[in-house]
Structures are given as structure tokens and as C-alpha cells.
PDB file of C-alpha atoms in Angstrom:
ATOM      1  CA  UNK A 375     106.031  93.918  96.919  1.00 54.00           C
ATOM      2  CA  UNK A 376     102.478  93.592  95.333  1.00 55.00           C
ATOM      3  CA  UNK A 377     101.725  90.182  97.285  1.00 51.00           C
ATOM      4  CA  UNK A 378     102.421  92.253 100.650  1.00 55.00           C
ATOM      5  CA  UNK A 379      99.687  94.377  99.821  1.00 51.00           C
ATOM      6  CA  UNK A 380      97.560  91.659  98.940  1.00 52.00           C
ATOM      7  CA  UNK A 381      98.232  89.642 102.273  1.00 57.00           C
ATOM      8  CA  UNK A 382      97.906  93.151 104.338  1.00 55.00           C
ATOM      9  CA  UNK A 383      94.742  93.618 102.824  1.00 50.00           C
ATOM     10  CA  UNK A 384      93.655  90.157 103.506  1.00 53.00           C
ATOM     11  CA  UNK A 385      94.433  90.094 107.131  1.00 56.00           C
ATOM     12  CA  UNK A 386      92.204  93.372 107.300  1.00 50.00           C
ATOM     13  CA  UNK A 387      89.278  91.956 105.347  1.00 47.00           C
ATOM     14  CA  UNK A 388      87.447  91.377 108.988  1.00 43.00           C
ATOM     15  CA  UNK A 389      87.867  95.101 109.862  1.00 43.00           C
ATOM     16  CA  UNK A 390      85.562  96.146 106.672  1.00 43.00           C
ATOM     17  CA  UNK A 391      82.167  96.851 109.045  1.00 43.00           C
ATOM     18  CA  UNK A 392      78.722  95.569 108.197  1.00 43.00           C
ATOM     19  CA  UNK A 393      78.652  93.454 104.739  1.00 43.00           C
ATOM     20  CA  UNK A 394      76.651  95.445 102.258  1.00 49.00           C
ATOM     21  CA  UNK A 395      75.144  92.970  99.753  1.00 48.00           C
ATOM     22  CA  UNK A 396      75.308  94.364  96.212  1.00 54.00           C
ATOM     23  CA  UNK A 397      71.132  93.162  95.041  1.00 50.00           C
ATOM     24  CA  UNK A 398      72.406  92.244  91.531  1.00 57.00           C
ATOM     25  CA  UNK A 399      75.655  90.286  91.785  1.00 58.00           C
ATOM     26  CA  UNK A 400      75.198  86.402  91.984  1.00 60.00           C
ATOM     27  CA  UNK A 401      77.816  84.873  93.871  1.00 66.00           C
ATOM     28  CA  UNK A 402      79.082  81.434  92.287  1.00 61.00           C
ATOM     29  CA  UNK A 403      78.967  78.301  94.439  1.00 59.00           C
ATOM     30  CA  UNK A 404      81.957  77.900  95.713  1.00 63.00           C
ATOM     31  CA  UNK A 405      84.299  74.602  94.571  1.00 62.00           C
ATOM     32  CA  UNK A 406      86.221  72.860  97.359  1.00 62.00           C
ATOM     33  CA  UNK A 407      89.701  74.222  98.127  1.00 64.00           C
ATOM     34  CA  UNK A 408      91.536  71.349  96.419  1.00 63.00           C
ATOM     35  CA  UNK A 409      90.032  72.511  92.933  1.00 81.00           C
ATOM     36  CA  UNK A 410      90.392  76.398  93.925  1.00 89.00           C
ATOM     37  CA  UNK A 411      93.875  75.532  94.799  1.00 95.00           C
ATOM     38  CA  UNK A 412      95.098  73.034  92.248  1.00 94.00           C
ATOM     39  CA  UNK A 413      98.512  73.519  92.141  1.00 96.00           C
ATOM     40  CA  UNK A 414      99.140  73.608  95.789  1.00 96.00           C
ATOM     41  CA  UNK A 415     102.582  72.220  95.897  1.00 96.00           C
ATOM     42  CA  UNK A 416     104.037  74.853  93.843  1.00 97.00           C
ATOM     43  CA  UNK A 417     102.010  77.773  95.264  1.00 97.00           C
ATOM     44  CA  UNK A 418     103.201  76.491  98.872  1.00 97.00           C
ATOM     45  CA  UNK A 419     107.117  76.709  97.514  1.00 97.00           C
ATOM     46  CA  UNK A 420     106.406  80.437  96.399  1.00 97.00           C
ATOM     47  CA  UNK A 421     104.818  81.562  99.515  1.00 96.00           C
ATOM     48  CA  UNK A 422     107.906  79.944 101.478  1.00 96.00           C
ATOM     49  CA  UNK A 423     110.282  82.129  98.823  1.00 97.00           C
ATOM     50  CA  UNK A 424     108.329  85.208  99.122  1.00 96.00           C
ATOM     51  CA  UNK A 425     108.013  85.604 103.163  1.00 94.00           C
ATOM     52  CA  UNK A 426     111.041  83.159 104.422  1.00 95.00           C
ATOM     53  CA  UNK A 427     113.657  84.693 101.427  1.00 97.00           C
ATOM     54  CA  UNK A 428     112.356  87.575  99.889  1.00 96.00           C
ATOM     55  CA  UNK A 429     110.959  89.660 103.154  1.00 95.00           C
ATOM     56  CA  UNK A 430     113.388  89.185 105.389  1.00 96.00           C
ATOM     57  CA  UNK A 431     116.227  90.172 103.097  1.00 97.00           C
ATOM     58  CA  UNK A 432     114.642  93.045 100.899  1.00 95.00           C
ATOM     59  CA  UNK A 433     110.557  93.882 101.650  1.00 94.00           C
ATOM     60  CA  UNK A 434     111.306  94.327 105.317  1.00 95.00           C
ATOM     61  CA  UNK A 435     114.291  96.073 105.528  1.00 97.00           C
ATOM     62  CA  UNK A 436     113.461  98.594 102.628  1.00 96.00           C
ATOM     63  CA  UNK A 437     110.097  99.194 104.613  1.00 96.00           C
ATOM     64  CA  UNK A 438     111.781  99.665 107.536  1.00 96.00           C
ATOM     65  CA  UNK A 439     114.431 101.945 106.463  1.00 97.00           C
ATOM     66  CA  UNK A 440     112.046 104.328 104.486  1.00 97.00           C
ATOM     67  CA  UNK A 441     109.330 104.754 107.083  1.00 95.00           C
ATOM     68  CA  UNK A 442     112.314 105.685 109.569  1.00 96.00           C
ATOM     69  CA  UNK A 443     114.330 108.024 107.437  1.00 97.00           C
ATOM     70  CA  UNK A 444     111.650 109.905 105.111  1.00 97.00           C
ATOM     71  CA  UNK A 445     109.730 112.704 106.625  1.00 98.00           C
ATOM     72  CA  UNK A 446     106.325 111.142 107.756  1.00 97.00           C
ATOM     73  CA  UNK A 447     104.699 114.318 105.897  1.00 97.00           C
ATOM     74  CA  UNK A 448     106.453 113.403 102.777  1.00 98.00           C
ATOM     75  CA  UNK A 449     105.314 109.491 102.826  1.00 98.00           C
ATOM     76  CA  UNK A 450     101.838 110.726 102.911  1.00 98.00           C
ATOM     77  CA  UNK A 451     102.193 113.001 100.222  1.00 98.00           C
ATOM     78  CA  UNK A 452     103.764 110.316  97.930  1.00 98.00           C
ATOM     79  CA  UNK A 453     101.071 107.941  98.985  1.00 98.00           C
ATOM     80  CA  UNK A 454      98.467 110.240  98.313  1.00 98.00           C
ATOM     81  CA  UNK A 455      99.635 111.077  94.743  1.00 98.00           C
ATOM     82  CA  UNK A 456      99.967 107.281  93.673  1.00 98.00           C
ATOM     83  CA  UNK A 457      96.326 106.553  95.043  1.00 98.00           C
ATOM     84  CA  UNK A 458      95.248 109.563  93.523  1.00 98.00           C
ATOM     85  CA  UNK A 459      96.254 108.571  90.359  1.00 98.00           C
ATOM     86  CA  UNK A 460      94.119 104.947  90.542  1.00 98.00           C
ATOM     87  CA  UNK A 461      91.218 106.978  91.175  1.00 98.00           C
ATOM     88  CA  UNK A 462      89.666 107.190  87.743  1.00 98.00           C
ATOM     89  CA  UNK A 463      89.637 103.704  87.534  1.00 98.00           C
ATOM     90  CA  UNK A 464      87.840 103.416  90.683  1.00 98.00           C
ATOM     91  CA  UNK A 465      85.025 105.571  88.994  1.00 99.00           C
ATOM     92  CA  UNK A 466      84.747 103.279  86.028  1.00 98.00           C
ATOM     93  CA  UNK A 467      84.686 100.021  87.905  1.00 98.00           C
ATOM     94  CA  UNK A 468      82.003 101.250  90.148  1.00 98.00           C
ATOM     95  CA  UNK A 469      79.969 102.374  87.335  1.00 98.00           C
ATOM     96  CA  UNK A 470      80.208  99.282  85.749  1.00 98.00           C
ATOM     97  CA  UNK A 471      78.961  97.558  89.132  1.00 97.00           C
ATOM     98  CA  UNK A 472      76.100 100.304  88.898  1.00 97.00           C
ATOM     99  CA  UNK A 473      77.377 101.482  92.412  1.00 98.00           C
ATOM    100  CA  UNK A 474      76.206 104.900  91.033  1.00 98.00           C
ATOM    101  CA  UNK A 475      76.830 107.237  94.128  1.00 98.00           C
ATOM    102  CA  UNK A 476      79.978 105.727  95.145  1.00 98.00           C
ATOM    103  CA  UNK A 477      81.563 106.322  91.532  1.00 98.00           C
ATOM    104  CA  UNK A 478      80.151 110.058  91.776  1.00 98.00           C
ATOM    105  CA  UNK A 479      82.190 110.167  95.172  1.00 98.00           C
ATOM    106  CA  UNK A 480      85.213 108.507  93.556  1.00 98.00           C
ATOM    107  CA  UNK A 481      84.817 111.046  90.772  1.00 98.00           C
ATOM    108  CA  UNK A 482      84.525 114.002  93.436  1.00 98.00           C
ATOM    109  CA  UNK A 483      87.688 112.493  94.704  1.00 99.00           C
ATOM    110  CA  UNK A 484      89.852 112.763  92.140  1.00 98.00           C
ATOM    111  CA  UNK A 485      88.470 116.387  90.762  1.00 98.00           C
ATOM    112  CA  UNK A 486      89.407 117.978  94.512  1.00 98.00           C
ATOM    113  CA  UNK A 487      92.636 116.003  94.836  1.00 98.00           C
ATOM    114  CA  UNK A 488      93.982 116.773  91.448  1.00 98.00           C
ATOM    115  CA  UNK A 489      93.269 120.573  91.754  1.00 98.00           C
ATOM    116  CA  UNK A 490      93.130 121.839  95.329  1.00 98.00           C
ATOM    117  CA  UNK A 491      95.248 119.150  96.469  1.00 98.00           C
ATOM    118  CA  UNK A 492      97.938 119.825  94.231  1.00 97.00           C
ATOM    119  CA  UNK A 493      97.519 116.599  92.136  1.00 96.00           C
ATOM    120  CA  UNK A 494      96.663 114.435  94.754  1.00 98.00           C
ATOM    121  CA  UNK A 495      99.703 115.196  96.979  1.00 98.00           C
ATOM    122  CA  UNK A 496      97.122 116.478  99.642  1.00 98.00           C
ATOM    123  CA  UNK A 497      93.838 114.069 100.214  1.00 98.00           C
ATOM    124  CA  UNK A 498      91.444 117.166 100.338  1.00 98.00           C
ATOM    125  CA  UNK A 499      88.649 114.797  99.857  1.00 98.00           C
ATOM    126  CA  UNK A 500      89.126 112.696 102.918  1.00 98.00           C
ATOM    127  CA  UNK A 501      89.325 116.158 104.872  1.00 97.00           C
ATOM    128  CA  UNK A 502      86.080 117.095 103.238  1.00 97.00           C
ATOM    129  CA  UNK A 503      84.617 113.527 104.523  1.00 97.00           C
ATOM    130  CA  UNK A 504      84.583 111.948 100.912  1.00 97.00           C
ATOM    131  CA  UNK A 505      86.620 108.513 102.139  1.00 97.00           C
ATOM    132  CA  UNK A 506      88.058 106.465  99.425  1.00 98.00           C
ATOM    133  CA  UNK A 507      86.957 103.142  98.165  1.00 97.00           C
ATOM    134  CA  UNK A 508      89.012 100.860  95.896  1.00 97.00           C
ATOM    135  CA  UNK A 509      87.175  98.873  93.138  1.00 97.00           C
ATOM    136  CA  UNK A 510      89.176  96.521  90.860  1.00 97.00           C
ATOM    137  CA  UNK A 511      87.839  95.352  87.425  1.00 98.00           C
ATOM    138  CA  UNK A 512      88.585  91.855  88.973  1.00 97.00           C
ATOM    139  CA  UNK A 513      85.611  93.113  91.488  1.00 97.00           C
ATOM    140  CA  UNK A 514      83.762  94.142  88.314  1.00 97.00           C
ATOM    141  CA  UNK A 515      84.060  90.468  86.881  1.00 97.00           C
ATOM    142  CA  UNK A 516      82.698  88.950  90.176  1.00 94.00           C
ATOM    143  CA  UNK A 517      79.729  91.484  90.282  1.00 94.00           C
ATOM    144  CA  UNK A 518      78.508  89.781  87.128  1.00 94.00           C
ATOM    145  CA  UNK A 519      79.201  86.032  88.297  1.00 92.00           C
ATOM    146  CA  UNK A 520      82.912  85.191  86.354  1.00 94.00           C
ATOM    147  CA  UNK A 521      84.490  82.811  88.920  1.00 92.00           C
ATOM    148  CA  UNK A 522      88.006  83.614  90.691  1.00 92.00           C
ATOM    149  CA  UNK A 523      89.777  80.711  88.998  1.00 93.00           C
ATOM    150  CA  UNK A 524      92.860  78.679  90.666  1.00 95.00           C
ATOM    151  CA  UNK A 525      94.584  80.283  93.311  1.00 97.00           C
ATOM    152  CA  UNK A 526      98.195  80.929  92.378  1.00 97.00           C
ATOM    153  CA  UNK A 527     101.108  82.337  94.306  1.00 97.00           C
ATOM    154  CA  UNK A 528     103.503  83.934  92.162  1.00 95.00           C
ATOM    155  CA  UNK A 529     107.071  84.553  92.974  1.00 93.00           C
ATOM    156  CA  UNK A 530     107.711  88.224  94.298  1.00 88.00           C
ATOM    157  CA  UNK A 531     103.611  89.175  93.320  1.00 88.00           C
ATOM    158  CA  UNK A 532     102.436  86.761  95.388  1.00 91.00           C
ATOM    159  CA  UNK A 533      98.795  85.525  96.016  1.00 94.00           C
ATOM    160  CA  UNK A 534      96.478  86.067  92.938  1.00 96.00           C
ATOM    161  CA  UNK A 535      93.907  84.315  91.378  1.00 96.00           C
ATOM    162  CA  UNK A 536      93.381  84.411  87.459  1.00 95.00           C
ATOM    163  CA  UNK A 537      90.310  86.736  87.700  1.00 96.00           C
ATOM    164  CA  UNK A 538      92.620  89.042  89.346  1.00 96.00           C
ATOM    165  CA  UNK A 539      95.256  88.891  87.161  1.00 96.00           C
ATOM    166  CA  UNK A 540      92.967  89.774  84.115  1.00 97.00           C
ATOM    167  CA  UNK A 541      91.209  92.770  86.347  1.00 98.00           C
ATOM    168  CA  UNK A 542      95.106  94.202  86.707  1.00 96.00           C
ATOM    169  CA  UNK A 543      95.760  94.275  82.884  1.00 96.00           C
ATOM    170  CA  UNK A 544      92.145  96.435  82.433  1.00 98.00           C
ATOM    171  CA  UNK A 545      92.815  98.425  85.100  1.00 98.00           C
ATOM    172  CA  UNK A 546      96.331  99.877  83.853  1.00 97.00           C
ATOM    173  CA  UNK A 547      94.136 100.583  80.922  1.00 97.00           C
ATOM    174  CA  UNK A 548      92.164 103.589  82.534  1.00 97.00           C
ATOM    175  CA  UNK A 549      94.307 107.163  82.255  1.00 96.00           C
ATOM    176  CA  UNK A 550      96.165 108.492  83.828  1.00 97.00           C
ATOM    177  CA  UNK A 551      97.836 104.873  84.854  1.00 97.00           C
ATOM    178  CA  UNK A 552      97.977 104.091  81.013  1.00 97.00           C
ATOM    179  CA  UNK A 553     100.169 106.949  80.241  1.00 97.00           C
ATOM    180  CA  UNK A 554     102.482 105.758  82.755  1.00 97.00           C
ATOM    181  CA  UNK A 555     106.179 104.328  81.457  1.00 97.00           C
ATOM    182  CA  UNK A 556     107.783 101.430  83.151  1.00 96.00           C
ATOM    183  CA  UNK A 557     109.842 103.094  85.661  1.00 97.00           C
ATOM    184  CA  UNK A 558     107.090 105.471  86.549  1.00 97.00           C
ATOM    185  CA  UNK A 559     104.433 102.352  87.353  1.00 96.00           C
ATOM    186  CA  UNK A 560     107.485 100.747  89.097  1.00 95.00           C
ATOM    187  CA  UNK A 561     107.744 103.602  91.553  1.00 97.00           C
ATOM    188  CA  UNK A 562     103.973 103.795  91.904  1.00 97.00           C
ATOM    189  CA  UNK A 563     104.198 100.026  92.706  1.00 94.00           C
ATOM    190  CA  UNK A 564     107.012 100.557  95.062  1.00 95.00           C
ATOM    191  CA  UNK A 565     105.235 103.318  97.200  1.00 97.00           C
ATOM    192  CA  UNK A 566     101.922 101.391  97.513  1.00 95.00           C
ATOM    193  CA  UNK A 567     104.024  98.279  98.535  1.00 93.00           C
ATOM    194  CA  UNK A 568     105.984  99.738 101.027  1.00 95.00           C
ATOM    195  CA  UNK A 569     103.090 101.664 102.654  1.00 95.00           C
ATOM    196  CA  UNK A 570     101.068  98.459 102.787  1.00 89.00           C
ATOM    197  CA  UNK A 571     104.354  96.448 104.151  1.00 92.00           C
ATOM    198  CA  UNK A 572     104.565  98.962 106.776  1.00 94.00           C
ATOM    199  CA  UNK A 573     100.882  98.484 107.951  1.00 91.00           C
ATOM    200  CA  UNK A 574     101.541  94.463 107.875  1.00 88.00           C
ATOM    201  CA  UNK A 575     104.387  94.615 110.297  1.00 90.00           C
ATOM    202  CA  UNK A 576     101.526  94.414 113.285  1.00 89.00           C
ATOM    203  CA  UNK A 577     100.108  91.482 111.949  1.00 87.00           C
ATOM    204  CA  UNK A 578     103.544  89.401 111.731  1.00 89.00           C
ATOM    205  CA  UNK A 579     103.014  87.527 114.802  1.00 88.00           C
ATOM    206  CA  UNK A 580      99.475  86.440 113.769  1.00 88.00           C
ATOM    207  CA  UNK A 581     101.222  84.933 110.544  1.00 87.00           C
ATOM    208  CA  UNK A 582     104.110  83.406 111.924  1.00 88.00           C
ATOM    209  CA  UNK A 583     102.020  81.758 115.060  1.00 90.00           C
ATOM    210  CA  UNK A 584      99.166  80.411 112.904  1.00 89.00           C
ATOM    211  CA  UNK A 585      99.321  76.294 112.342  1.00 93.00           C
ATOM    212  CA  UNK A 586      99.661  76.599 108.876  1.00 94.00           C
ATOM    213  CA  UNK A 587     100.664  80.116 107.397  1.00 93.00           C
ATOM    214  CA  UNK A 588     100.130  79.536 103.613  1.00 95.00           C
ATOM    215  CA  UNK A 589      96.571  78.125 104.305  1.00 94.00           C
ATOM    216  CA  UNK A 590      95.852  81.123 106.661  1.00 92.00           C
ATOM    217  CA  UNK A 591      96.819  83.634 103.974  1.00 92.00           C
ATOM    218  CA  UNK A 592      95.243  81.464 101.355  1.00 94.00           C
ATOM    219  CA  UNK A 593      91.845  81.811 103.068  1.00 92.00           C
ATOM    220  CA  UNK A 594      92.264  85.362 104.204  1.00 91.00           C
ATOM    221  CA  UNK A 595      93.131  86.239 100.760  1.00 92.00           C
ATOM    222  CA  UNK A 596      90.019  84.488  99.202  1.00 93.00           C
ATOM    223  CA  UNK A 597      87.537  86.041 101.759  1.00 92.00           C
ATOM    224  CA  UNK A 598      88.807  89.241 100.804  1.00 91.00           C
ATOM    225  CA  UNK A 599      88.209  88.800  97.137  1.00 90.00           C
ATOM    226  CA  UNK A 600      84.871  87.164  97.754  1.00 90.00           C
ATOM    227  CA  UNK A 601      83.799  90.029 100.006  1.00 90.00           C
ATOM    228  CA  UNK A 602      85.195  92.795  97.253  1.00 89.00           C
ATOM    229  CA  UNK A 603      83.196  91.187  94.512  1.00 90.00           C
ATOM    230  CA  UNK A 604      79.667  90.431  96.403  1.00 88.00           C
ATOM    231  CA  UNK A 605      79.344  92.987  99.439  1.00 85.00           C
ATOM    232  CA  UNK A 606      78.781  89.814 101.706  1.00 87.00           C
ATOM    233  CA  UNK A 607      81.227  87.056 103.868  1.00 88.00           C
ATOM    234  CA  UNK A 608      82.216  84.090 101.982  1.00 84.00           C
ATOM    235  CA  UNK A 609      80.180  80.596 102.594  1.00 83.00           C
ATOM    236  CA  UNK A 610      82.439  77.898 103.753  1.00 72.00           C
ATOM    237  CA  UNK A 611      83.698  75.436 101.004  1.00 61.00           C
ATOM    238  CA  UNK A 612      81.987  72.423 100.827  1.00 57.00           C
ATOM    239  CA  UNK A 613      84.771  70.303 102.429  1.00 54.00           C
ATOM    240  CA  UNK A 614      84.846  72.213 105.111  1.00 49.00           C
ATOM    241  CA  UNK A 615      81.437  70.584 106.370  1.00 46.00           C
ATOM    242  CA  UNK A 616      83.178  67.105 106.753  1.00 42.00           C
ATOM    243  CA  UNK A 617      82.243  64.910 109.640  1.00 45.00           C
ATOM    244  CA  UNK A 618      85.682  65.333 112.090  1.00 41.00           C
ATOM    245  CA  UNK A 619      84.402  62.490 113.971  1.00 50.00           C
ATOM    246  CA  UNK A 620      83.571  60.033 111.292  1.00 47.00           C
ATOM    247  CA  UNK A 621      86.845  60.733 110.042  1.00 41.00           C
ATOM    248  CA  UNK A 622      88.644  59.849 113.278  1.00 46.00           C
ATOM    249  CA  UNK A 623      86.939  56.834 113.253  1.00 52.00           C
ATOM    250  CA  UNK A 624      88.075  55.920 109.834  1.00 47.00           C
ATOM    251  CA  UNK A 625      91.396  56.377 111.072  1.00 43.00           C
ATOM    252  CA  UNK A 626      91.380  54.452 114.103  1.00 50.00           C
ATOM    253  CA  UNK A 627      89.957  50.979 112.348  1.00 50.00           C
TER     254      UNK A 627
END
């Protein structure tokens, strides 16, 4: 259910607050959407499968059953533990982005939660006022000017880019995530995915009522990825500047 996490995070991108531009980051010139989404036909088919088949028949029912039957404190503890395992990766990635203060906060979070928080089951750091900031290696590559690459929608996994997939491989090399076996990784993935799917439920109407849900999610995802990498809103792609009136006149002729 990783794709649900990506969709939800993209939809929540507008809540990120005031942009904090990273002075050393050099955002690339955006390519037109058709160049960023070169296999749109395949991607739309995969989106339809994920949203119209996989979600209503598996992801959503599992999420509802979990949230209604597992005690809330247990859900919170498992989520805290799963997120704490990724905190060392945040520390390293933030260092690579020269975010020294934030990296120190992430290190402090990991130490506090892993000790006083009983291996992370209790988020002591947040209680102490040290908020969590997730930073992926994909964001590091973006910071140094590596473009997203083609946009792809994978079956089950959902929206992604070439840069994101490469970044995910690197993120799993950081301990303690690197020490997990396949089953343990799957359990962590499930915990994070279910939590994010639960947060997505209030947004379902927004997706279903949009004129083109696929394009809506694509743009939301790409905007979120851009903001994470460069700390500023994504500018409009070139083809969005077309003269609509002239286009309609051509059609009438």
C-alpha cells in the first residue's frame, strides 16, 4: 500500500506551511508534462487497477478493520515504532542536504525515543517539542540537481519516479532498516500504509469528484516531490502557459 502513502502525502502537500527555500539547491528547468509522463497510457491503466480494483477490495477494507478493531494506543505505538526505525536515515539524508540543525533534531529524536520511548513505541521526542521531519535520499538527489526522471505508476506500489525508486533503495541501506528481513520489512510497510490509508479516507471525495483523478494525483505527487527536494512550490510546466483562446479558435476553424 505504498501508493496510498504517496497519494495521501501529495494531497496534504498544501498543508506544509510557508516554503523554506534551500539556498544551495538548484531546481532544474521543468520539462513539459508529456515528457515527464512518457508512458501515460500504461500509467492510467495501473492507476485504474490500484484505485478501482485493489483499493476497494483490499486496502480500504483492511484499513477499516484494523482501525476499528485494534485499540488506538496499540495503533499509535506500532506506528511510532515503525517510524522510529527510519529516523537514522533522516539524520544522514539531512546531513547530506546540509541541514545540520534538522539533522541534530532527528538524531535527538532517535536517541530519546529509542531509550525513554521504549524502542520508539512512545514518541517522547514529539512530547518534548521535537517534531519529526522525514527526508528521503530522493530529496538529497533533488537537492543536488538530479531530476525526477519519468513519472511511473506501478501496480500495487503506485505513483513514483526513477529518482524516487533509486532513493528508496539507498534508504533501505541505512541501519536499522538494513538489518530487517523481508517479513519484518513487510510488516513495517503494512503498518505505515494502513495508517496513511486511514488518513486518506476524508480525501476520497476530493479524488473521486475531480475531472481527471489520474492527472490530479500526478500533479499533486510531482508538486510534493518538488517541494520536498527544493523547499519551494513547483512552478507551472511550460505547456500550462498555452493560449487557451487561440487554441479554441483553431478548433472552430
